[in-house]
XYZ file of C-alpha atoms in Angstrom:
752
model
C -179.631 20.626 101.119
C -180.701 21.799 104.474
C -178.107 20.178 106.570
C -174.630 22.310 108.043
C -171.787 20.550 110.083
C -170.786 21.900 113.190
C -167.588 21.566 114.846
C -168.006 20.121 118.494
C -165.159 20.395 121.234
C -165.666 18.322 124.232
C -163.650 19.624 127.516
C -162.621 16.672 129.536
C -160.682 18.955 132.185
C -160.593 17.793 135.774
C -161.642 14.030 135.036
C -165.426 14.536 134.832
C -167.600 11.704 136.266
C -169.920 10.102 133.758
C -172.834 12.536 134.595
C -170.728 15.474 134.289
C -169.550 14.205 131.025
C -172.816 14.006 129.537
C -173.791 17.097 130.684
C -170.533 19.017 128.757
C -171.659 17.304 125.908
C -175.332 18.766 126.145
C -173.467 22.031 126.851
C -171.180 21.768 123.779
C -173.915 20.851 121.327
C -176.651 23.505 122.581
C -173.653 26.114 122.307
C -172.838 24.849 118.702
C -176.490 25.075 117.770
C -176.555 28.797 118.664
C -174.316 29.060 115.542
C -175.546 26.542 113.338
C -176.598 29.233 110.627
C -172.743 29.828 110.175
C -171.506 27.979 107.039
C -168.941 25.494 107.645
C -166.671 26.618 105.002
C -166.337 29.781 107.042
C -164.609 27.641 109.590
C -162.523 25.986 106.750
C -161.936 27.949 104.031
C -160.528 24.930 102.016
C -161.261 21.603 103.403
C -158.047 20.617 101.955
C -156.585 22.653 104.827
C -158.193 19.720 107.143
C -155.803 17.150 105.274
C -152.668 19.106 105.423
C -149.725 17.482 107.082
C -148.840 21.038 108.207
C -152.230 21.691 110.296
C -154.108 19.772 112.887
C -157.421 18.899 111.231
C -160.198 20.649 112.428
C -161.894 17.393 112.922
C -161.275 13.249 112.040
C -164.559 12.104 113.026
C -168.312 12.870 111.927
C -171.393 12.189 113.831
C -174.576 12.117 112.059
C -177.990 12.028 113.503
C -180.004 11.013 110.710
C -183.780 11.882 111.910
C -185.840 11.989 108.739
C -187.670 9.397 107.224
C -186.002 7.336 104.680
C -185.991 8.491 100.938
C -187.665 5.331 99.910
C -190.939 6.530 102.279
C -190.796 9.835 101.001
C -194.074 10.908 99.318
C -194.221 14.301 97.171
C -197.462 14.360 95.881
C -197.941 11.873 92.975
C -194.057 11.700 92.855
C -192.316 9.011 94.671
C -188.738 9.156 95.445
C -186.819 6.148 95.058
C -183.134 5.300 96.373
C -180.660 4.441 93.531
C -177.469 2.444 94.782
C -174.320 4.485 94.160
C -171.969 1.324 94.300
C -169.070 0.975 96.641
C -169.253 3.936 99.403
C -166.193 6.286 99.528
C -165.488 7.432 103.319
C -165.118 11.272 103.462
C -163.840 11.519 106.737
C -161.287 9.245 108.700
C -164.734 7.796 110.928
C -168.189 8.545 110.349
C -170.699 7.171 113.009
C -174.121 7.650 111.650
C -177.006 6.929 113.631
C -181.114 6.920 113.549
C -183.896 5.636 115.177
C -184.938 2.250 114.819
C -188.513 0.946 114.476
C -188.600 -1.035 117.600
C -187.521 2.355 119.513
C -183.923 1.611 119.642
C -181.072 3.137 117.740
C -179.161 1.833 114.936
C -176.270 2.677 113.177
C -173.238 2.403 111.232
C -169.653 3.075 111.625
C -167.818 4.159 108.386
C -163.880 4.059 108.384
C -161.308 5.190 106.120
C -159.645 1.932 104.633
C -156.271 3.678 104.324
C -155.934 4.446 107.489
C -157.917 1.252 109.287
C -158.913 -2.012 108.994
C -162.357 -3.976 109.401
C -160.939 -5.698 112.617
C -159.921 -2.378 113.959
C -163.338 -0.738 113.503
C -164.859 -4.100 114.742
C -163.159 -3.234 118.317
C -163.945 0.351 118.450
C -168.114 -0.360 118.184
C -167.298 -2.715 121.036
C -165.670 -0.249 123.028
C -168.179 2.444 122.362
C -171.076 0.314 123.004
C -169.180 -0.617 126.511
C -168.510 3.090 127.239
C -172.237 4.026 126.748
C -173.288 0.852 129.003
C -170.718 2.401 131.448
C -172.067 5.912 131.309
C -175.505 4.541 132.161
C -174.713 1.889 134.784
C -171.916 3.812 136.666
C -172.747 7.836 136.426
C -170.580 9.101 139.495
C -167.532 6.899 138.192
C -164.903 9.195 136.237
C -165.598 8.329 132.787
C -161.823 8.371 131.952
C -161.886 5.200 134.246
C -164.716 3.366 132.697
C -163.644 0.093 131.021
C -163.538 -0.358 127.314
C -162.199 -3.741 127.401
C -164.443 -6.771 127.848
C -163.082 -9.927 129.829
C -161.540 -11.596 126.867
C -159.515 -8.616 125.329
C -158.449 -7.610 128.583
C -157.000 -10.978 129.319
C -155.094 -10.914 126.005
C -153.513 -7.675 126.484
C -152.628 -8.487 130.003
C -151.956 -12.079 129.766
C -152.370 -13.176 126.489
C -149.550 -11.011 124.994
C -147.408 -12.000 127.943
C -147.143 -15.565 127.480
C -143.979 -16.083 126.484
C -141.467 -19.022 127.706
C -140.658 -18.953 131.203
C -137.590 -17.410 132.856
C -134.486 -19.431 133.321
C -133.776 -20.413 136.879
C -132.038 -17.511 138.663
C -128.554 -18.322 139.097
C -125.191 -16.094 139.916
C -122.865 -15.295 137.038
C -119.747 -17.354 138.652
C -121.949 -20.282 138.824
C -122.483 -19.989 135.105
C -119.276 -19.206 134.226
C -117.397 -21.997 136.103
C -119.617 -24.406 134.857
C -118.533 -23.547 131.439
C -115.031 -23.600 132.533
C -115.227 -27.191 133.657
C -117.089 -28.389 130.102
C -114.503 -26.559 127.956
C -111.387 -25.786 129.949
C -108.871 -25.572 127.130
C -111.263 -23.841 124.643
C -110.255 -20.177 124.046
C -112.592 -17.385 125.857
C -110.889 -14.392 125.448
C -109.207 -12.499 122.296
C -108.009 -9.031 122.956
C -105.413 -7.837 120.393
C -102.664 -10.390 120.370
C -103.664 -12.156 123.514
C -105.426 -15.178 123.763
C -106.748 -16.806 127.380
C -108.524 -20.186 127.388
C -111.286 -20.575 129.585
C -109.157 -22.297 132.243
C -106.421 -19.248 132.203
C -109.053 -16.555 132.451
C -110.677 -18.285 135.344
C -107.593 -18.897 137.511
C -106.313 -15.357 137.274
C -110.083 -14.464 138.335
C -109.849 -16.657 141.260
C -106.699 -15.084 142.469
C -108.313 -11.588 142.400
C -111.401 -12.761 143.987
C -109.296 -14.585 146.902
C -107.395 -11.011 147.013
C -110.436 -9.140 147.344
C -112.401 -11.637 149.859
C -109.371 -11.338 152.071
C -109.566 -7.586 152.162
C -113.462 -7.818 153.076
C -114.962 -7.670 149.984
C -118.009 -9.743 149.372
C -121.647 -9.333 148.633
C -123.222 -6.220 148.458
C -120.197 -4.712 148.335
C -119.583 -2.113 145.795
C -115.848 -2.407 143.712
C -115.458 0.680 141.193
C -113.767 -0.181 138.243
C -111.442 2.371 136.004
C -109.684 0.376 133.528
C -109.081 0.104 129.865
C -110.286 -2.237 127.596
C -108.183 -5.069 128.036
C -107.824 -8.821 129.255
C -107.187 -7.396 132.911
C -110.565 -5.333 132.457
C -112.385 -9.030 132.074
C -110.039 -10.516 134.757
C -111.456 -7.714 137.017
C -114.995 -8.114 136.394
C -115.206 -11.881 136.774
C -113.033 -11.519 140.260
C -115.214 -9.159 141.183
C -118.285 -11.089 140.541
C -116.711 -13.918 142.003
C -115.896 -12.276 145.337
C -119.702 -11.840 145.703
C -119.307 -8.245 144.924
C -120.994 -5.775 142.400
C -118.905 -3.695 140.201
C -119.662 0.066 139.303
C -117.888 0.713 135.855
C -116.127 4.068 135.602
C -115.200 5.093 132.034
C -111.758 7.110 132.291
C -112.855 9.356 129.327
C -115.613 10.519 131.604
C -115.121 14.117 133.388
C -113.418 13.722 136.415
C -115.852 15.941 138.211
C -118.722 13.168 137.059
C -116.307 10.374 138.118
C -115.936 11.692 141.715
C -119.621 12.056 142.248
C -120.034 8.476 141.178
C -117.443 7.189 144.023
C -118.814 9.294 146.200
C -122.418 8.599 145.742
C -121.952 4.454 145.211
C -119.700 4.539 148.415
C -117.507 1.801 146.378
C -115.608 -0.019 149.003
C -112.729 -0.402 146.610
C -110.949 0.909 143.397
C -109.249 -1.069 140.543
C -107.537 0.843 137.886
C -104.488 0.737 136.269
C -101.630 3.512 136.870
C -102.789 5.443 133.964
C -106.624 5.731 134.844
C -105.554 6.376 138.630
C -103.446 9.264 137.604
C -106.493 10.460 135.489
C -108.799 9.780 138.764
C -106.281 11.970 141.028
C -105.776 14.734 138.837
C -109.600 15.463 138.809
C -109.226 15.799 142.623
C -111.701 12.819 143.503
C -111.726 11.372 146.864
C -110.609 7.698 146.238
C -111.204 4.434 148.445
C -108.403 2.209 148.865
C -106.947 1.124 145.331
C -105.845 -2.018 143.378
C -103.774 -1.135 140.660
C -103.750 -4.222 138.521
C -100.442 -3.123 136.614
C -98.364 -2.824 139.633
C -95.834 -5.757 139.663
C -95.893 -6.144 143.445
C -99.824 -6.808 143.144
C -98.987 -9.200 140.426
C -96.327 -11.202 142.156
C -98.953 -11.356 145.029
C -101.710 -12.527 143.293
C -99.700 -15.208 141.430
C -99.057 -16.722 145.216
C -102.768 -17.360 145.825
C -104.564 -20.497 144.742
C -106.222 -20.465 141.460
C -109.055 -22.726 141.853
C -112.762 -21.414 142.189
C -113.771 -20.214 145.361
C -115.790 -22.171 147.789
C -118.844 -20.647 149.558
C -117.019 -20.635 152.916
C -114.208 -18.653 151.276
C -116.501 -15.556 150.696
C -117.633 -13.401 153.379
C -120.953 -14.340 153.004
C -123.151 -16.469 150.902
C -123.876 -15.450 147.248
C -127.243 -15.335 145.684
C -129.011 -14.533 142.715
C -130.473 -11.549 144.479
C -127.204 -10.153 145.396
C -126.056 -7.022 143.484
C -124.065 -7.901 140.163
C -123.121 -4.167 138.816
C -124.355 -0.623 139.148
C -124.601 1.618 136.310
C -125.199 5.419 136.277
C -127.747 6.958 133.949
C -128.412 10.715 133.482
C -130.817 12.068 136.178
C -133.943 14.446 135.410
C -133.215 16.695 138.518
C -129.800 17.078 137.346
C -128.121 14.433 139.257
C -126.944 10.953 137.893
C -128.914 8.060 139.413
C -127.416 4.456 140.163
C -129.320 1.563 138.699
C -128.559 -1.409 140.763
C -129.009 -4.962 138.780
C -128.723 -8.263 140.587
C -127.062 -11.594 139.535
C -130.804 -13.203 138.504
C -131.657 -10.427 136.553
C -128.287 -10.874 134.124
C -128.282 -14.609 133.976
C -131.901 -14.819 133.063
C -131.251 -12.183 130.393
C -128.026 -14.383 129.107
C -130.181 -17.215 128.950
C -133.140 -15.600 126.771
C -129.984 -14.497 124.054
C -128.359 -18.435 124.546
C -129.638 -19.988 121.280
C -127.692 -16.882 119.353
C -124.229 -18.467 119.957
C -122.389 -21.398 120.632
C -119.440 -23.417 121.312
C -116.429 -22.180 118.955
C -118.306 -18.957 118.071
C -117.185 -15.692 118.560
C -118.833 -12.453 119.885
C -117.682 -9.053 119.152
C -117.613 -6.628 122.261
C -117.690 -3.058 121.170
C -119.588 -1.312 124.000
C -118.088 0.943 126.838
C -118.351 -1.055 130.050
C -120.341 2.067 131.417
C -123.323 1.421 129.166
C -125.397 -1.493 130.244
C -125.432 -3.208 127.113
C -121.838 -4.178 127.462
C -122.816 -6.982 129.678
C -124.442 -9.048 127.037
C -121.480 -8.595 124.603
C -119.107 -9.932 127.608
C -121.101 -12.548 129.698
C -123.126 -14.379 126.684
C -119.995 -15.752 125.038
C -118.228 -16.543 128.486
C -121.167 -18.695 129.767
C -121.752 -20.400 126.297
C -118.315 -21.669 125.440
C -117.891 -19.056 122.470
C -114.924 -16.561 122.169
C -115.276 -13.013 123.470
C -113.379 -10.804 121.191
C -112.813 -7.281 122.409
C -111.073 -4.174 120.756
C -109.118 -1.773 122.869
C -110.535 1.695 123.456
C -109.369 3.438 120.577
C -110.203 0.641 118.006
C -113.857 0.025 119.408
C -114.847 3.773 118.702
C -113.342 3.566 115.348
C -115.825 2.081 112.627
C -112.925 1.349 110.040
C -111.064 -0.750 112.701
C -114.470 -2.586 113.647
C -114.804 -3.566 110.323
C -111.662 -4.626 110.082
C -111.832 -6.999 112.996
C -115.267 -8.144 111.789
C -113.552 -9.335 108.640
C -110.571 -11.042 110.800
C -112.575 -12.751 113.589
C -115.699 -13.570 111.771
C -118.338 -12.895 114.608
C -121.644 -14.588 114.422
C -123.027 -11.892 116.632
C -122.692 -8.335 116.915
C -124.690 -5.587 118.656
C -124.307 -1.564 118.565
C -126.589 1.254 118.260
C -128.141 2.375 115.035
C -125.919 5.442 114.810
C -122.617 3.079 114.856
C -124.369 0.371 112.753
C -124.706 3.212 110.107
C -121.200 4.073 110.552
C -119.889 0.664 109.790
C -122.240 0.224 106.670
C -120.430 3.435 105.570
C -117.174 1.803 105.736
C -118.298 -0.964 103.672
C -119.206 -3.637 106.233
C -120.229 -7.069 104.606
C -120.139 -10.804 105.688
C -122.853 -12.762 107.385
C -123.589 -12.219 111.076
C -126.447 -11.840 113.551
C -127.306 -8.148 113.819
C -128.507 -6.812 117.423
C -129.489 -3.198 116.761
C -130.754 -1.180 120.024
C -130.614 1.514 122.372
C -132.362 4.226 120.116
C -135.282 3.673 117.569
C -134.300 2.143 114.659
C -134.423 4.519 111.497
C -136.314 3.258 108.479
C -133.537 3.579 106.018
C -131.015 1.553 108.004
C -133.133 -1.656 107.929
C -131.980 -2.649 103.983
C -128.277 -2.108 104.781
C -128.508 -4.212 108.089
C -130.715 -6.890 106.620
C -128.043 -7.329 103.652
C -125.581 -8.619 106.315
C -127.881 -11.262 108.205
C -130.574 -11.912 110.677
C -131.529 -8.487 112.240
C -133.201 -8.085 115.739
C -134.424 -4.890 116.803
C -134.204 -4.894 120.713
C -135.585 -2.475 123.727
C -135.150 -2.289 127.159
C -134.034 0.422 129.842
C -131.361 -0.080 132.141
C -133.731 -0.422 135.080
C -134.907 -3.845 133.310
C -131.339 -5.288 132.398
C -130.272 -4.719 129.253
C -133.007 -5.692 126.686
C -136.836 -6.540 127.259
C -137.986 -7.200 124.064
C -136.931 -8.145 120.604
C -138.221 -7.899 117.062
C -137.027 -9.667 114.041
C -136.439 -7.083 111.478
C -137.643 -7.628 107.669
C -135.733 -5.772 104.660
C -139.276 -5.297 103.186
C -140.929 -4.087 106.503
C -139.165 -1.651 107.946
C -141.654 -0.170 111.041
C -141.523 0.702 114.473
C -142.034 -2.643 116.203
C -139.906 -3.407 119.106
C -141.457 -6.980 119.104
C -142.774 -9.158 121.887
C -141.274 -9.692 125.588
C -138.441 -11.870 126.466
C -139.034 -15.257 128.228
C -139.937 -14.264 131.664
C -140.525 -10.532 130.920
C -143.978 -8.874 130.861
C -145.176 -5.701 129.136
C -148.042 -3.716 129.710
C -149.604 -0.715 127.995
C -151.396 1.270 130.382
C -153.158 4.468 130.863
C -152.724 7.265 133.520
C -154.889 4.962 135.946
C -152.780 2.344 134.870
C -155.627 0.407 132.888
C -154.922 -1.812 130.056
C -155.371 -0.019 126.956
C -157.000 -1.738 123.990
C -154.967 -2.853 120.611
C -153.998 0.117 118.917
C -154.369 2.630 121.755
C -151.087 4.564 122.589
C -150.140 4.477 126.550
C -147.342 4.552 128.529
C -145.036 1.348 128.242
C -144.538 -0.689 131.777
C -141.815 -3.851 132.311
C -142.235 -6.402 134.657
C -140.616 -9.639 135.266
C -137.205 -11.435 135.649
C -135.038 -8.574 134.235
C -136.365 -5.813 136.944
C -133.807 -4.048 138.722
C -133.332 -3.515 142.411
C -133.996 -0.008 142.239
C -131.827 3.202 142.400
C -129.235 2.799 144.817
C -129.642 4.956 148.072
C -132.753 6.962 146.374
C -135.820 4.933 147.627
C -138.333 7.694 146.924
C -137.241 7.696 143.191
C -137.259 3.978 143.305
C -140.762 4.186 144.535
C -141.805 6.909 141.849
C -140.229 4.653 138.856
C -140.900 0.915 140.494
C -144.469 0.350 140.982
C -146.417 -2.181 142.398
C -147.740 -4.324 139.728
C -151.688 -4.696 139.640
C -151.366 -7.752 137.214
C -149.041 -9.897 139.121
C -148.779 -12.110 142.732
C -148.429 -9.952 145.580
C -145.099 -8.194 145.774
C -144.601 -8.060 141.896
C -143.092 -4.945 140.867
C -143.247 -3.165 137.228
C -140.728 -0.262 135.920
C -142.431 2.792 134.256
C -140.330 3.434 131.248
C -141.739 6.572 130.438
C -141.698 5.083 126.500
C -145.168 5.341 124.708
C -146.125 2.240 122.840
C -149.249 0.462 121.631
C -150.131 -2.896 121.019
C -150.637 -4.564 117.350
C -153.221 -7.183 117.117
C -150.625 -9.838 116.589
C -149.023 -8.991 120.140
C -146.265 -7.334 119.051
C -145.426 -3.431 120.407
C -144.961 -0.525 118.330
C -142.466 2.061 119.941
C -143.963 5.979 119.902
C -141.186 7.638 121.413
C -141.035 9.379 124.867
C -143.766 10.396 127.167
C -141.548 12.847 129.038
C -138.557 14.950 128.087
C -136.099 11.838 128.087
C -133.716 11.566 124.787
C -131.871 8.741 123.458
C -128.894 9.649 121.325
C -126.269 7.652 120.001
C -127.860 4.949 122.316
C -127.193 7.022 125.294
C -130.192 7.979 127.648
C -130.025 11.900 128.466
C -132.444 13.850 130.888
C -132.212 17.409 129.555
C -132.594 18.398 132.993
C -129.239 17.516 134.178
C -127.760 19.335 131.128
C -130.091 22.320 132.013
C -128.785 22.378 136.028
C -125.410 21.971 134.914
C -125.785 25.399 132.417
C -127.921 27.413 135.506
C -124.910 26.728 137.690
C -122.357 28.935 135.202
C -122.033 32.330 136.384
C -123.983 34.581 134.288
C -126.902 32.067 133.205
C -130.331 32.817 134.386
C -132.286 29.845 132.824
C -131.973 27.329 130.301
C -133.844 24.801 128.238
C -132.183 22.003 126.243
C -133.620 20.760 123.312
C -133.133 18.199 120.385
C -132.707 19.709 116.738
C -132.339 18.262 113.515
C -128.935 19.304 112.503
C -126.916 18.006 109.381
C -129.385 15.330 109.156
C -128.435 14.059 112.886
C -130.433 14.872 115.937
C -128.259 17.253 118.233
C -128.670 18.796 121.352
C -129.327 22.898 121.337
C -128.900 24.935 124.453
C -131.380 27.723 124.882
C -130.268 30.476 127.701
C -131.355 33.381 129.232
C -128.464 35.366 131.190
C -128.874 36.977 134.360
C -130.478 40.552 134.347
C -127.798 42.912 133.148
C -125.309 40.452 132.425
C -124.259 38.773 128.713
C -124.524 35.537 128.039
C -120.959 33.854 128.553
C -119.603 33.045 125.131
C -120.141 29.334 123.680
C -116.829 28.318 124.231
C -116.805 29.277 128.066
C -120.059 27.508 128.426
C -118.948 24.291 126.475
C -115.538 24.028 128.616
C -117.704 24.702 131.803
C -119.904 21.705 130.890
C -117.073 19.640 129.987
C -115.806 19.486 133.411
C -119.009 17.886 134.393
C -120.784 16.100 131.668
C -119.817 13.437 129.281
C -119.149 14.291 125.682
C -122.388 12.668 124.704
C -124.235 15.162 126.940
C -122.760 18.565 125.480
C -124.757 20.912 123.271
C -123.832 21.392 119.782
C -124.934 24.869 119.619
C -125.994 27.786 122.135
C -128.609 30.132 121.455
C -128.872 33.005 123.947
C -132.338 34.634 124.324
C -134.191 37.524 126.033
C -136.475 35.295 127.759
C -137.950 31.669 126.965
C -140.912 31.570 125.191
C -144.264 30.449 126.963
C -147.439 29.478 126.169
C -150.581 30.914 127.513
C -150.868 28.511 130.346
C -147.122 29.428 131.322
C -145.254 26.458 129.681
C -142.305 26.283 127.800
C -143.411 26.903 124.077
C -140.839 24.120 122.308
C -142.040 25.345 118.652
C -141.203 29.237 119.234
C -137.719 28.549 120.109
C -135.845 29.398 116.951
C -133.349 27.074 115.194
C -129.833 27.925 115.779
C -128.429 30.027 112.899
C -125.023 29.250 113.482
C -122.177 27.812 115.919
C -120.506 30.486 117.657
C -117.263 29.218 118.723
C -115.943 32.885 120.000
C -113.116 32.911 117.275
C -112.887 35.532 114.501
C -113.559 34.315 111.054
C -110.747 33.912 108.871
C -111.001 32.173 105.439
C -109.191 29.008 103.901
C -105.886 30.276 102.393
C -105.120 27.097 100.167
C -106.980 23.847 99.141
C -106.259 21.718 102.259
C -107.746 24.391 104.591
C -110.729 24.758 101.948
C -111.230 20.995 101.923
C -111.407 20.810 105.864
C -113.464 24.120 106.313
C -115.948 22.584 103.969
C -115.775 18.937 105.754
C -116.156 20.518 109.048
C -119.415 22.209 107.934
C -121.212 19.451 106.091
C -120.736 17.001 109.225
C -121.465 19.751 111.947
C -124.225 21.819 109.728
C -122.147 25.235 110.485
C -122.913 27.386 107.419
C -119.340 28.869 107.762
C -116.514 27.493 108.831
C -112.871 29.403 109.513
C -109.710 27.976 109.818
C -109.446 28.480 113.439
C -112.899 26.964 114.266
C -112.274 23.823 116.206
C -114.226 20.524 114.990
C -115.700 19.825 118.565
C -116.555 23.348 119.336
C -118.659 23.255 116.054
C -120.742 20.599 117.536
C -118.652 17.603 116.608
C -118.364 14.379 118.521
C -116.643 10.957 118.572
C -118.635 9.412 115.551
C -118.624 12.401 113.510
C -114.791 12.516 114.089
C -114.466 9.160 112.382
C -116.869 10.218 109.664
C -114.503 12.964 109.099
C -111.603 10.450 108.879
C -113.441 8.624 106.404
C -114.182 11.497 104.163
C -110.408 12.608 104.116
C -109.581 9.014 103.333
C -111.874 8.865 100.292
C -110.841 12.530 99.052
C -107.304 12.450 99.827
C -106.153 8.878 100.164
C -104.668 9.644 103.573
C -105.299 7.678 106.774
C -105.907 10.461 109.135
C -105.079 9.260 112.898
C -108.111 10.029 115.219
C -105.277 11.702 117.834
C -104.236 14.017 115.250
C -107.716 15.613 115.066
C -107.723 15.599 118.658
C -104.944 17.580 119.097
C -105.075 19.863 116.170
C -108.906 19.994 115.867
C -108.709 23.500 114.030
C -108.136 23.383 109.889
C -105.234 25.405 110.044
C -103.293 23.252 112.529
C -104.990 19.981 110.996
C -103.626 21.081 107.425
C -100.302 21.276 108.364
C -100.535 17.817 109.760
C -102.094 16.702 106.504
C -99.367 18.037 104.714
């Protein structure tokens, strides 16, 4: 059998033009032919290796040039060969393109595909792309080959316009307009539930109007920024509405964040005012932050003053300037790749159009439960959707909103019709025995397939996707119990999604590219950082003049039905427990610690959960600081969700031959170094705690002095620990007890 298989590798470096690509292909073939006598099995000892999940296949596509005569025309003396049918052909490779000369002087061929991987429609599209590419190579030999169009006019229109043919966006409005219109319709309806407090629409509106007048009298209005550092309470909602009614935008400050980070946000955002409580103000002052003029909402003097102000809605003339849908509504800080957090500015029109897209999810006399910290942008949907739809906003306090058991109890007591959370928190709720009927919104990170069945058992599930820069959510996908997959759905009304290549050209159906979002949700940009805004918010080539689109950094592809598949990140950004994390910010913080020369932060699977692991190289002649010191130094600058679970000291970071970090050569952490000398448990209570600490954090050996959070534990794992103790001992451990006694020895005394 006088044929052999040759492995061909084409060099596409430097973006060659069409003529250059043909020349490189010719050189590759001629080079391979000089070695054509080498049996292919010498290259691959066992073809099964080519199918192993542990190896990249040597090849996946086969090209056959069939230049010999057909067997039916082959005469061997008096013997004539006859072709015999062999039934249904079996694909030997993923793709096989067989070509042969045609009688008319042209070329004829067949594309064979593996039906386990592809369908007929996909193969049909590929033949079209290939023929279009050949025509492009012939017609434009000086054009870069990578920019030659694969799509015909009809498919280009499909992926650009057809898949974005959503309902138009609602008319732009301001949030005060929507809320005040709802108050006028249902003044006596319950608007807000927080613990034992219940406020009607009219009462909530009146309190917010008084605060808005006070702010306006102090010169606060449109485009002013007011920082909010308040516990989850009715006062927090009053403050939010009061700031928005004054025309200003709010900057949420989570009092649980490190004081150094809060101080940066206040200074970088140039907040004109700070609204706080006595407790949160003390926290900020203890961190040494330079504070703007402050309103302390639980100050009796301020409350007496606010009670004297008119409580009806402000007129436009009472504001220091007119309020338009384009004015800023809020600013949210996200992690920054350069080591500095960046502030995303979102307008009223962006927010109210998002609310309109979800308006049919809830109605009058229904309840939505708000669980998310105000510093996470998805809180905007939880807070304002019920308030503008005549529904009840139910809010838990800070401690209860983080405790899965208390959240489950609240769902059973309040019967909300709509709840939104990240996959990690939904998993914790399901572990607590969540039941009942409700609408589930799940987003913030990829939806794990094994979570689909528990969620769909609760009711209709929507997998939602969207960066902060496109106002909370941009796409939504109904999730079926029997079809767990990676789809993030279609664009919401008024939104457009584009899957593009590096040249910003639309990619065909099924081809992975970078996802860009345009339309009604597109934020203003990054506050005070025009260069970064210009880098991420680009001119949109598919819309009217002046249209922009946001480069998400996420990889996606279109399905034939117009839904989007999420395929991960195109850069190093991470999503953990719903929070967006730039490893570069953590690395910069590590390098600022004395003794650390180089650092790399990578995601690793530990105890069944993705965690952050910090790899660091000490300065020449020095020893890496202990893990406890590193964690303490980082905790002063970064929120807890950005703290690495483990620290690994290396002599040098491994590099690839081209000088880039070799991530695959980084070792897995063998253990978590806490700086404590190991002491074994001495009684059953200590033994139980050491075992649970180890199972939850992935640490093989836990001593009675090893602290839970130093081992890599975080707030959500803390509630898992509390649930495990409840199940094994029948005791209810308060979270505060774990915070105050985080080591097994001390915690065992509390349990006793």
